[in-house]
CSV table of C-alpha atoms and ligand atoms in Angstrom, one decimal:
chain,number,residue,atom,x,y,z
N,8,UNK,CA,73.6,-39.0,53.5
N,9,UNK,CA,73.1,-35.3,54.3
N,10,UNK,CA,69.5,-34.1,54.9
N,11,UNK,CA,68.2,-32.2,51.8
N,12,UNK,CA,64.9,-31.3,53.4
N,13,UNK,CA,64.7,-27.5,53.8
N,14,UNK,CA,62.3,-27.7,56.7
N,15,UNK,CA,64.3,-28.3,59.9
N,16,UNK,CA,62.6,-30.9,62.1
N,17,UNK,CA,62.7,-28.5,65.1
N,18,UNK,CA,60.8,-25.8,63.2
N,19,UNK,CA,57.0,-25.9,63.2
N,20,UNK,CA,55.6,-25.4,59.7
N,21,UNK,CA,55.0,-21.7,58.9
N,22,UNK,CA,57.4,-20.4,61.4
N,23,UNK,CA,60.4,-21.1,59.2
N,24,UNK,CA,63.0,-18.4,58.4
N,25,UNK,CA,64.9,-19.1,55.3
N,26,UNK,CA,68.4,-17.6,55.3
N,27,UNK,CA,70.2,-16.8,52.0
N,28,UNK,CA,73.7,-15.6,51.6
N,29,UNK,CA,74.0,-13.9,48.2
N,30,UNK,CA,76.5,-12.2,46.0
N,31,UNK,CA,75.4,-8.5,46.0
N,32,UNK,CA,75.9,-8.4,42.2
N,33,UNK,CA,73.0,-10.8,41.6
N,34,UNK,CA,70.2,-8.7,39.9
N,35,UNK,CA,66.8,-8.3,41.5
N,36,UNK,CA,67.5,-10.6,44.4
N,37,UNK,CA,64.6,-9.2,46.5
N,38,UNK,CA,62.1,-9.4,43.7
N,39,UNK,CA,62.9,-13.1,43.1
N,40,UNK,CA,63.6,-14.4,46.6
N,41,UNK,CA,60.8,-13.5,49.1
N,42,UNK,CA,58.0,-15.1,51.0
N,43,UNK,CA,55.5,-14.6,48.2
N,44,UNK,CA,57.7,-15.9,45.4
N,45,UNK,CA,59.1,-18.9,47.3
N,46,UNK,CA,55.8,-20.0,48.8
N,47,UNK,CA,54.9,-19.2,52.4
N,48,UNK,CA,54.9,-22.8,53.4
N,49,UNK,CA,58.6,-22.9,53.0
N,50,UNK,CA,59.5,-19.6,54.5
N,51,UNK,CA,57.6,-17.3,56.7
N,52,UNK,CA,60.5,-14.9,56.6
N,53,UNK,CA,63.3,-14.7,54.1
N,54,UNK,CA,66.5,-13.1,55.3
N,55,UNK,CA,68.9,-12.2,52.5
N,56,UNK,CA,72.4,-11.3,53.5
N,57,UNK,CA,74.2,-9.7,50.5
N,58,UNK,CA,78.0,-9.7,50.4
N,59,UNK,CA,80.6,-8.9,47.7
N,60,UNK,CA,81.2,-12.2,45.9
N,61,UNK,CA,84.9,-12.3,46.9
N,62,UNK,CA,84.0,-11.8,50.5
N,63,UNK,CA,81.8,-14.9,50.8
N,64,UNK,CA,84.2,-16.8,53.1
N,65,UNK,CA,84.2,-20.0,55.0
N,66,UNK,CA,84.1,-18.0,58.2
N,67,UNK,CA,80.9,-16.2,57.1
N,68,UNK,CA,79.2,-19.5,56.1
N,69,UNK,CA,80.2,-21.0,59.5
N,70,UNK,CA,78.9,-18.0,61.4
N,71,UNK,CA,75.6,-17.5,59.6
N,72,UNK,CA,74.8,-21.2,58.7
N,73,UNK,CA,72.5,-20.2,55.8
N,74,UNK,CA,70.1,-22.5,54.0
N,75,UNK,CA,70.9,-21.2,50.6
N,76,UNK,CA,74.0,-19.8,48.9
N,77,UNK,CA,73.6,-17.7,45.7
N,78,UNK,CA,76.8,-16.8,43.9
N,79,UNK,CA,78.1,-15.5,40.6
N,80,UNK,CA,81.5,-16.4,39.1
N,81,UNK,CA,83.9,-15.0,41.7
N,82,UNK,CA,83.2,-17.2,44.7
N,83,UNK,CA,85.1,-20.5,44.6
N,84,UNK,CA,82.7,-23.1,46.1
N,85,UNK,CA,84.6,-26.1,47.4
N,86,UNK,CA,85.5,-28.1,50.5
N,87,UNK,CA,87.5,-25.1,51.8
N,88,UNK,CA,84.5,-22.9,51.7
N,89,UNK,CA,81.9,-25.3,53.1
N,90,UNK,CA,83.9,-27.5,55.5
N,91,UNK,CA,82.6,-25.8,58.6
N,92,UNK,CA,79.1,-25.3,57.3
N,93,UNK,CA,76.3,-27.8,57.9
N,94,UNK,CA,73.3,-25.9,56.7
N,95,UNK,CA,73.6,-25.1,53.0
N,96,UNK,CA,71.2,-27.3,51.0
N,97,UNK,CA,71.2,-25.4,47.7
N,98,UNK,CA,73.9,-23.5,45.8
N,99,UNK,CA,72.8,-21.4,42.8
N,100,UNK,CA,75.3,-19.7,40.5
N,101,UNK,CA,73.6,-17.0,38.4
N,102,UNK,CA,76.3,-17.5,35.7
N,103,UNK,CA,77.0,-19.8,32.8
N,104,UNK,CA,80.5,-20.7,33.8
N,105,UNK,CA,80.9,-23.4,36.5
N,106,UNK,CA,84.7,-23.6,36.7
N,107,UNK,CA,84.6,-22.0,40.2
N,108,UNK,CA,82.3,-24.8,41.6
N,109,UNK,CA,83.5,-28.2,42.8
N,110,UNK,CA,80.3,-30.0,41.8
N,111,UNK,CA,81.6,-33.4,42.8
N,112,UNK,CA,82.1,-32.1,46.3
N,113,UNK,CA,78.6,-30.6,46.4
N,114,UNK,CA,77.1,-33.9,45.2
N,115,UNK,CA,79.0,-35.8,48.0
N,116,UNK,CA,77.5,-33.4,50.5
N,117,UNK,CA,74.1,-33.9,48.9
N,118,UNK,CA,73.9,-30.1,48.2
N,119,UNK,CA,71.8,-29.3,45.2
N,120,UNK,CA,73.6,-27.2,42.6
N,121,UNK,CA,72.1,-25.1,39.8
N,122,UNK,CA,73.7,-22.7,37.3
N,123,UNK,CA,72.2,-20.5,34.6
N,124,UNK,CA,73.2,-22.2,31.4
N,125,UNK,CA,72.9,-20.0,28.4
N,126,UNK,CA,71.5,-17.0,30.4
N,127,UNK,CA,73.7,-14.4,28.6
N,128,UNK,CA,74.3,-16.2,25.3
N,129,UNK,CA,72.9,-13.4,23.2
N,130,UNK,CA,74.7,-10.7,25.3
N,131,UNK,CA,78.1,-12.3,24.8
N,132,UNK,CA,77.5,-13.0,21.1
N,133,UNK,CA,76.3,-9.4,20.6
N,134,UNK,CA,79.5,-8.2,22.3
N,135,UNK,CA,81.6,-10.1,19.8
N,136,UNK,CA,79.7,-8.9,16.7
N,137,UNK,CA,79.9,-5.4,18.0
N,138,UNK,CA,83.7,-5.6,18.7
N,139,UNK,CA,84.4,-6.9,15.2
N,140,UNK,CA,82.3,-4.3,13.4
N,141,UNK,CA,83.7,-1.5,15.6
N,142,UNK,CA,87.3,-2.5,14.7
N,143,UNK,CA,86.7,-3.5,11.0
N,144,UNK,CA,83.6,-1.7,9.6
N,145,UNK,CA,84.6,-3.0,6.2
N,146,UNK,CA,83.0,-6.3,7.1
N,147,UNK,CA,79.6,-4.8,6.7
N,148,UNK,CA,80.3,-5.0,2.9
N,149,UNK,CA,82.9,-7.8,2.8
N,150,UNK,CA,82.3,-11.4,3.9
N,151,UNK,CA,84.4,-12.2,7.0
N,152,UNK,CA,85.6,-15.7,7.9
N,153,UNK,CA,84.8,-16.0,11.6
N,154,UNK,CA,86.5,-18.7,13.6
N,155,UNK,CA,84.5,-19.9,16.6
N,156,UNK,CA,86.1,-22.2,19.1
N,157,UNK,CA,83.4,-23.8,21.2
N,158,UNK,CA,79.9,-24.1,19.7
N,159,UNK,CA,77.7,-24.5,22.7
N,160,UNK,CA,75.1,-21.9,23.7
N,161,UNK,CA,77.2,-18.8,23.0
N,162,UNK,CA,79.3,-20.1,20.1
N,163,UNK,CA,76.2,-21.3,18.2
N,164,UNK,CA,74.3,-18.1,18.9
N,165,UNK,CA,77.3,-16.1,17.5
N,166,UNK,CA,77.4,-18.4,14.5
N,167,UNK,CA,73.8,-17.6,13.7
N,168,UNK,CA,74.4,-13.9,13.9
N,169,UNK,CA,77.5,-14.3,11.6
N,170,UNK,CA,75.4,-16.3,9.1
N,171,UNK,CA,72.8,-13.5,9.2
N,172,UNK,CA,75.5,-11.0,8.3
N,173,UNK,CA,76.6,-13.2,5.3
N,174,UNK,CA,79.8,-14.2,7.0
N,175,UNK,CA,81.4,-17.6,6.7
N,176,UNK,CA,81.8,-19.6,10.0
N,177,UNK,CA,84.7,-21.9,10.6
N,178,UNK,CA,83.8,-23.7,13.9
N,179,UNK,CA,85.7,-26.2,16.1
N,180,UNK,CA,84.1,-28.1,18.9
N,181,UNK,CA,85.5,-31.6,19.4
N,182,UNK,CA,82.8,-32.6,21.9
N,183,UNK,CA,79.9,-32.0,19.5
N,184,UNK,CA,79.0,-33.8,16.2
N,185,UNK,CA,80.0,-32.3,12.9
N,186,UNK,CA,77.4,-29.8,11.7
N,187,UNK,CA,76.9,-26.7,9.5
N,188,UNK,CA,78.9,-24.7,11.9
N,189,UNK,CA,81.1,-27.4,13.5
N,190,UNK,CA,83.0,-27.8,10.3
N,191,UNK,CA,86.7,-27.4,10.8
N,192,UNK,CA,89.7,-28.6,12.8
N,193,UNK,CA,91.4,-26.4,15.4
N,194,UNK,CA,94.4,-25.8,13.0
N,195,UNK,CA,92.0,-24.8,10.2
N,196,UNK,CA,90.2,-22.3,12.4
N,197,UNK,CA,93.5,-20.8,13.6
N,198,UNK,CA,95.1,-20.5,10.2
N,199,UNK,CA,92.1,-19.5,8.0
N,200,UNK,CA,90.0,-17.0,10.0
N,201,UNK,CA,89.9,-13.2,9.8
N,202,UNK,CA,88.6,-13.1,13.4
N,203,UNK,CA,88.6,-15.9,16.1
N,204,UNK,CA,86.3,-15.9,19.1
N,205,UNK,CA,86.7,-18.2,22.0
N,206,UNK,CA,83.6,-19.7,23.7
N,207,UNK,CA,84.8,-22.7,25.7
N,208,UNK,CA,84.6,-23.4,29.4
N,209,UNK,CA,87.9,-23.4,31.4
N,210,UNK,CA,89.0,-27.0,31.8
N,211,UNK,CA,92.2,-28.7,32.8
N,212,UNK,CA,94.1,-32.0,32.1
N,213,UNK,CA,93.3,-33.3,35.6
N,214,UNK,CA,91.5,-32.5,38.8
N,215,UNK,CA,88.3,-30.5,39.2
N,216,UNK,CA,87.0,-29.5,35.7
N,217,UNK,CA,89.2,-32.0,33.9
N,218,UNK,CA,88.4,-32.7,30.2
N,219,UNK,CA,89.8,-34.8,27.4
N,220,UNK,CA,90.0,-31.5,25.5
N,221,UNK,CA,91.4,-29.2,28.2
N,222,UNK,CA,91.1,-25.5,27.4
N,223,UNK,CA,93.7,-24.0,29.8
N,224,UNK,CA,96.3,-22.3,27.6
N,225,UNK,CA,94.5,-23.7,24.5
N,226,UNK,CA,95.8,-20.6,22.8
N,227,UNK,CA,99.5,-20.8,23.5
N,228,UNK,CA,102.6,-19.6,21.8
N,229,UNK,CA,102.3,-22.3,19.0
N,230,UNK,CA,98.6,-21.4,18.3
N,231,UNK,CA,99.5,-17.7,18.2
N,232,UNK,CA,102.4,-18.4,15.8
N,233,UNK,CA,100.1,-20.3,13.4
N,234,UNK,CA,97.6,-17.4,13.4
N,235,UNK,CA,98.0,-14.8,10.7
N,236,UNK,CA,99.1,-11.5,12.1
N,237,UNK,CA,95.9,-9.7,10.8
N,238,UNK,CA,93.5,-12.1,12.5
N,239,UNK,CA,91.6,-10.5,15.3
N,240,UNK,CA,91.6,-12.6,18.5
N,241,UNK,CA,88.7,-12.2,20.9
N,242,UNK,CA,88.4,-13.8,24.3
N,243,UNK,CA,85.2,-13.5,26.3
N,244,UNK,CA,85.3,-17.0,27.8
N,245,UNK,CA,87.8,-17.3,30.6
N,246,UNK,CA,91.2,-15.6,30.9
N,247,UNK,CA,93.5,-18.6,31.3
N,248,UNK,CA,92.2,-20.1,28.0
N,249,UNK,CA,95.0,-17.8,26.5
N,250,UNK,CA,98.5,-17.9,27.8
N,251,UNK,CA,98.9,-14.2,28.6
N,252,UNK,CA,102.7,-14.1,28.4
N,253,UNK,CA,102.7,-15.8,25.0
N,254,UNK,CA,100.0,-13.3,23.9
N,255,UNK,CA,102.0,-10.3,24.9
N,256,UNK,CA,105.0,-11.6,23.0
N,257,UNK,CA,102.9,-12.3,20.0
N,258,UNK,CA,101.3,-8.8,19.9
N,259,UNK,CA,104.8,-7.3,20.2
N,260,UNK,CA,105.8,-9.3,17.1
N,261,UNK,CA,102.6,-9.0,15.0
N,262,UNK,CA,100.7,-6.0,16.2
N,263,UNK,CA,97.7,-8.3,16.2
N,264,UNK,CA,94.3,-6.7,17.2
N,265,UNK,CA,93.2,-8.4,20.4
N,266,UNK,CA,89.9,-8.0,22.3
N,267,UNK,CA,89.8,-9.2,25.9
N,268,UNK,CA,86.9,-9.2,28.2
N,269,UNK,CA,88.6,-11.8,30.5
N,270,UNK,CA,92.2,-11.9,31.7
N,271,UNK,CA,94.5,-14.6,32.9
N,272,UNK,CA,95.3,-12.8,36.2
N,273,UNK,CA,91.8,-11.2,36.6
N,274,UNK,CA,90.8,-9.1,38.5
N,275,UNK,CA,94.3,-7.4,38.2
N,276,UNK,CA,95.5,-6.3,34.8
N,277,UNK,CA,99.0,-4.9,34.2
N,278,UNK,CA,99.3,-1.6,32.3
N,279,UNK,CA,101.8,-3.4,30.1
N,280,UNK,CA,99.2,-5.9,28.9
N,281,UNK,CA,96.4,-3.3,28.7
N,282,UNK,CA,98.5,-1.0,26.5
N,283,UNK,CA,98.9,-3.9,23.9
N,284,UNK,CA,95.2,-4.6,23.6
N,285,UNK,CA,92.9,-3.1,21.0
N,286,UNK,CA,89.8,-3.4,23.1
N,287,UNK,CA,89.7,-4.3,26.8
N,288,UNK,CA,86.6,-4.6,29.0
N,289,UNK,CA,86.2,-5.7,32.6
N,290,UNK,CA,84.4,-9.1,32.2
N,291,UNK,CA,81.1,-7.5,31.2
N,292,UNK,CA,80.4,-9.2,27.9
N,293,UNK,CA,77.3,-10.8,29.5
N,294,UNK,CA,76.2,-7.8,31.4
N,295,UNK,CA,72.9,-6.8,29.9
N,296,UNK,CA,69.8,-6.3,31.8
N,297,UNK,CA,68.3,-9.4,30.1
N,298,UNK,CA,71.4,-11.5,30.7
N,299,UNK,CA,71.6,-10.7,34.4
N,300,UNK,CA,67.9,-11.1,35.0
N,301,UNK,CA,67.8,-14.4,33.1
N,302,UNK,CA,70.6,-15.6,35.4
N,303,UNK,CA,68.6,-14.8,38.5
N,304,UNK,CA,65.4,-16.2,37.0
N,305,UNK,CA,67.2,-19.5,36.3
N,306,UNK,CA,68.4,-20.1,39.8
N,307,UNK,CA,65.1,-18.9,41.2
N,308,UNK,CA,63.3,-21.5,39.1
N,309,UNK,CA,65.7,-24.2,40.2
N,310,UNK,CA,65.1,-23.3,43.9
N,311,UNK,CA,61.4,-23.4,43.3
N,312,UNK,CA,61.8,-26.8,41.8
N,313,UNK,CA,63.5,-28.0,45.1
N,314,UNK,CA,60.6,-26.5,47.1
N,315,UNK,CA,58.1,-28.1,44.7
N,316,UNK,CA,56.4,-24.7,44.2
N,317,UNK,CA,55.4,-23.1,40.9
N,318,UNK,CA,57.5,-20.0,40.1
N,319,UNK,CA,55.4,-17.0,40.4
N,320,UNK,CA,57.8,-14.3,39.0
N,321,UNK,CA,59.0,-14.0,35.5
N,322,UNK,CA,61.8,-11.6,34.5
N,323,UNK,CA,59.5,-10.2,31.8
N,324,UNK,CA,57.5,-8.6,34.6
N,325,UNK,CA,60.7,-6.6,35.6
N,326,UNK,CA,62.0,-5.7,32.1
N,327,UNK,CA,61.3,-2.3,30.5
N,328,UNK,CA,60.1,-2.5,26.9
N,329,UNK,CA,62.8,-3.6,24.4
N,330,UNK,CA,62.4,-2.1,21.0
N,331,UNK,CA,65.8,-3.1,19.6
N,332,UNK,CA,65.5,-5.7,16.9
N,333,UNK,CA,68.3,-7.6,15.2
N,334,UNK,CA,66.3,-7.7,12.0
N,335,UNK,CA,66.7,-3.8,11.8
N,336,UNK,CA,70.2,-3.5,13.3
N,337,UNK,CA,71.8,-6.0,11.0
N,338,UNK,CA,71.1,-3.7,8.1
N,339,UNK,CA,72.3,-0.5,9.7
N,340,UNK,CA,76.1,-0.1,10.3
N,341,UNK,CA,75.8,3.1,12.2
N,342,UNK,CA,73.0,2.1,14.5
N,343,UNK,CA,74.6,-1.2,15.5
N,344,UNK,CA,77.9,0.2,16.7
N,345,UNK,CA,76.1,3.0,18.5
N,346,UNK,CA,73.6,0.5,20.1
N,347,UNK,CA,76.5,-0.7,22.2
N,348,UNK,CA,79.4,1.7,22.5
N,349,UNK,CA,82.1,-0.8,23.4
N,350,UNK,CA,84.9,1.8,23.2
N,351,UNK,CA,83.3,3.6,26.1
N,352,UNK,CA,83.7,0.4,28.3
N,353,UNK,CA,87.3,0.2,27.0
N,354,UNK,CA,88.0,3.8,28.0
N,355,UNK,CA,86.5,3.4,31.5
N,356,UNK,CA,88.8,0.5,32.2
N,357,UNK,CA,91.9,2.2,30.9
N,358,UNK,CA,91.1,5.3,33.1
N,359,UNK,CA,91.6,3.0,36.1
N,360,UNK,CA,95.3,2.4,35.5
N,361,UNK,CA,97.3,3.5,38.5
N,362,UNK,CA,100.8,2.5,39.5
N,363,UNK,CA,101.2,0.3,36.5
N,364,UNK,CA,98.1,-1.7,36.8
N,365,UNK,CA,94.3,-1.8,37.1
N,366,UNK,CA,93.8,-3.1,40.7
N,367,UNK,CA,91.3,-5.9,41.5
N,368,UNK,CA,89.3,-3.4,43.6
N,369,UNK,CA,88.9,-1.0,40.6
N,370,UNK,CA,88.1,-3.9,38.2
N,371,UNK,CA,85.4,-5.1,40.6
N,372,UNK,CA,84.0,-1.6,41.1
N,373,UNK,CA,83.6,-1.1,37.3
N,374,UNK,CA,81.6,-4.3,37.2
N,375,UNK,CA,79.5,-3.5,40.3
N,376,UNK,CA,78.6,0.0,38.9
N,377,UNK,CA,78.2,-1.2,35.3
N,378,UNK,CA,75.2,0.4,33.5
N,379,UNK,CA,73.6,-2.8,32.3
N,380,UNK,CA,73.1,-2.5,28.6
N,381,UNK,CA,70.2,-4.0,26.7
N,382,UNK,CA,70.2,-7.0,24.4
N,383,UNK,CA,68.9,-6.6,20.9
N,384,UNK,CA,66.1,-9.0,20.2
N,385,UNK,CA,67.2,-11.9,17.9
T,410,NAI,N1,82.6,-12.8,29.6
T,410,NAI,C1,81.4,-13.1,30.1
T,410,NAI,O1,80.7,-12.2,30.6
T,410,NAI,C2,80.9,-14.5,30.0
T,410,NAI,C3,81.7,-15.6,29.8
T,410,NAI,N2,81.2,-16.9,29.8
T,410,NAI,C4,82.1,-18.0,29.5
T,410,NAI,O2,81.8,-18.6,28.3
T,410,NAI,C5,81.9,-20.0,28.4
T,410,NAI,C6,81.1,-20.7,27.3
T,410,NAI,O3,79.7,-20.4,27.5
T,410,NAI,P1,78.5,-21.3,26.8
T,410,NAI,O4,78.7,-21.2,25.3
T,410,NAI,O5,77.3,-20.8,27.3
T,410,NAI,O6,78.9,-22.7,27.3
T,410,NAI,P2,78.4,-24.1,26.7
T,410,NAI,O7,78.7,-25.1,27.8
T,410,NAI,O8,77.0,-24.0,26.2
T,410,NAI,O9,79.4,-24.3,25.5
T,410,NAI,C7,80.8,-24.5,25.6
T,410,NAI,C8,81.2,-25.4,24.4
T,410,NAI,O10,82.6,-25.5,24.4
T,410,NAI,C9,82.9,-26.8,23.9
T,410,NAI,N3,84.3,-27.2,24.3
T,410,NAI,C10,84.8,-27.7,25.4
T,410,NAI,N4,86.1,-27.9,25.3
T,410,NAI,C11,86.5,-27.5,24.1
T,410,NAI,C12,87.7,-27.4,23.4
T,410,NAI,N5,88.9,-27.9,24.0
T,410,NAI,N6,87.7,-26.9,22.1
T,410,NAI,C13,86.6,-26.5,21.6
T,410,NAI,N7,85.4,-26.6,22.1
T,410,NAI,C14,85.3,-27.0,23.4
T,410,NAI,C15,81.9,-27.7,24.5
T,410,NAI,O11,81.7,-28.9,23.8
T,410,NAI,C16,80.6,-26.8,24.5
T,410,NAI,O12,79.9,-27.1,23.3
T,410,NAI,C17,81.4,-20.3,29.8
T,410,NAI,O13,81.9,-21.5,30.3
T,410,NAI,C18,82.0,-19.1,30.6
T,410,NAI,O14,83.3,-19.4,31.1
T,410,NAI,C19,79.9,-17.1,29.9
T,410,NAI,C20,79.0,-16.0,30.1
T,410,NAI,C21,79.4,-14.7,30.2
T,411,LIG,O1,78.1,-16.3,33.3
T,411,LIG,C1,79.4,-16.3,33.3
T,411,LIG,O2,80.0,-17.4,33.3
T,411,LIG,C2,80.2,-15.1,33.5
T,411,LIG,O3,81.3,-15.0,33.2
T,411,LIG,C3,79.4,-13.9,33.9
T,411,LIG,O4,78.7,-13.3,33.0
T,411,LIG,C4,80.1,-13.0,34.7
T,411,LIG,O5,79.9,-13.3,36.0
T,411,LIG,P1,80.3,-12.5,37.3
T,411,LIG,O6,81.7,-12.4,37.3
T,411,LIG,O7,79.5,-11.3,37.3
T,411,LIG,O8,79.9,-13.3,38.4
């Protein structure tokens, strides 16, 4: 069994340097990971090497041999990444999704893994409410039937916002018991909703992330054909949950309004697909200050647990005052859609089209330079 003790036997206590390789897009890394916040008995110095998530490679991990790897969603963590590394004891992903991490392999290597479940659930749910009310302001006055596929942290948070707005929720989640919101079949959600929002993990029929209810291409040509043409479709889960080719064909036929924050072939997007979407954003549904800091906090807390130290930093010490209350916004049509100007994010993405596509580099740059918005307080 691999050694999970962070203190190497050759190091005298208190002379230990802790080396962390981290995705540069993790918020407030230096605030959360330093000698004071991790406990001086574990690290007299903390070296953080920040790298773009897509540039965290097997070679880098073999050369640096860090103790800790902190990632977001764009770094696949698997045997290929870690085969020549013998030092990593802890991998933290400051994200909700875990489809990029081979957790069985990490367990085999006795490497502790932590993610940030639920960290941006309000941010993503607020993105969805904002997109619907931006596209169809009439639903301030009229009840909307909102279909929600996946009723975990994000789906159930969205369902609560919908209920607060007087909307009807048709929810489908085969892995949860029936409930007030988990009240419909997949076919009913598809056929009877005015808007459908997807909040499932990316899973497959076999291999890593396999599930009895796989979500890869869950929305395929057949599902799209059964969906009324005026139903809005929103995907802020993972791109491959929708079959992109079938989606393009369906939009050509129905002129459906489609909102995508995630794309099957992310980070590239073709101009052809983009031109058919009503709202398109570069995977930023969860990018609020609160959502990102909560993600960092959660992996910091998990590392502290491994070190057996009490966390000393709370994200609330880093957050500016937040005066935005759902109890006020939900009664004020104008203020809610101005609170988050989703069309600005859409336009910034469209401006990046060049030679028939948005390149991966431009997509990533928009995300790196994103002005983190605020969450409204539920
Ligand atoms: N666009 C963005 O910025 C973000 C995207 N995400 C994505 O959203 C996904 C969902 O996030 P959470 O709600 O926090 O996850 P969660 O794990 O709390 O909930 C997911 C739910 O989906 C259900 N589910 C699984 N397979 C299903 C199927 N075939 N049909 C219907 N329901 C199914 C599960 O039972 C679970 O209740 C994440 O896995 C991630 O990929 C998460 C955060 C930010
Ligand atoms: O939490 C998740 O899951 C997400 O999709 C993130 O919000 C986006 O993560 P990054 O792509 O910034 O790693």
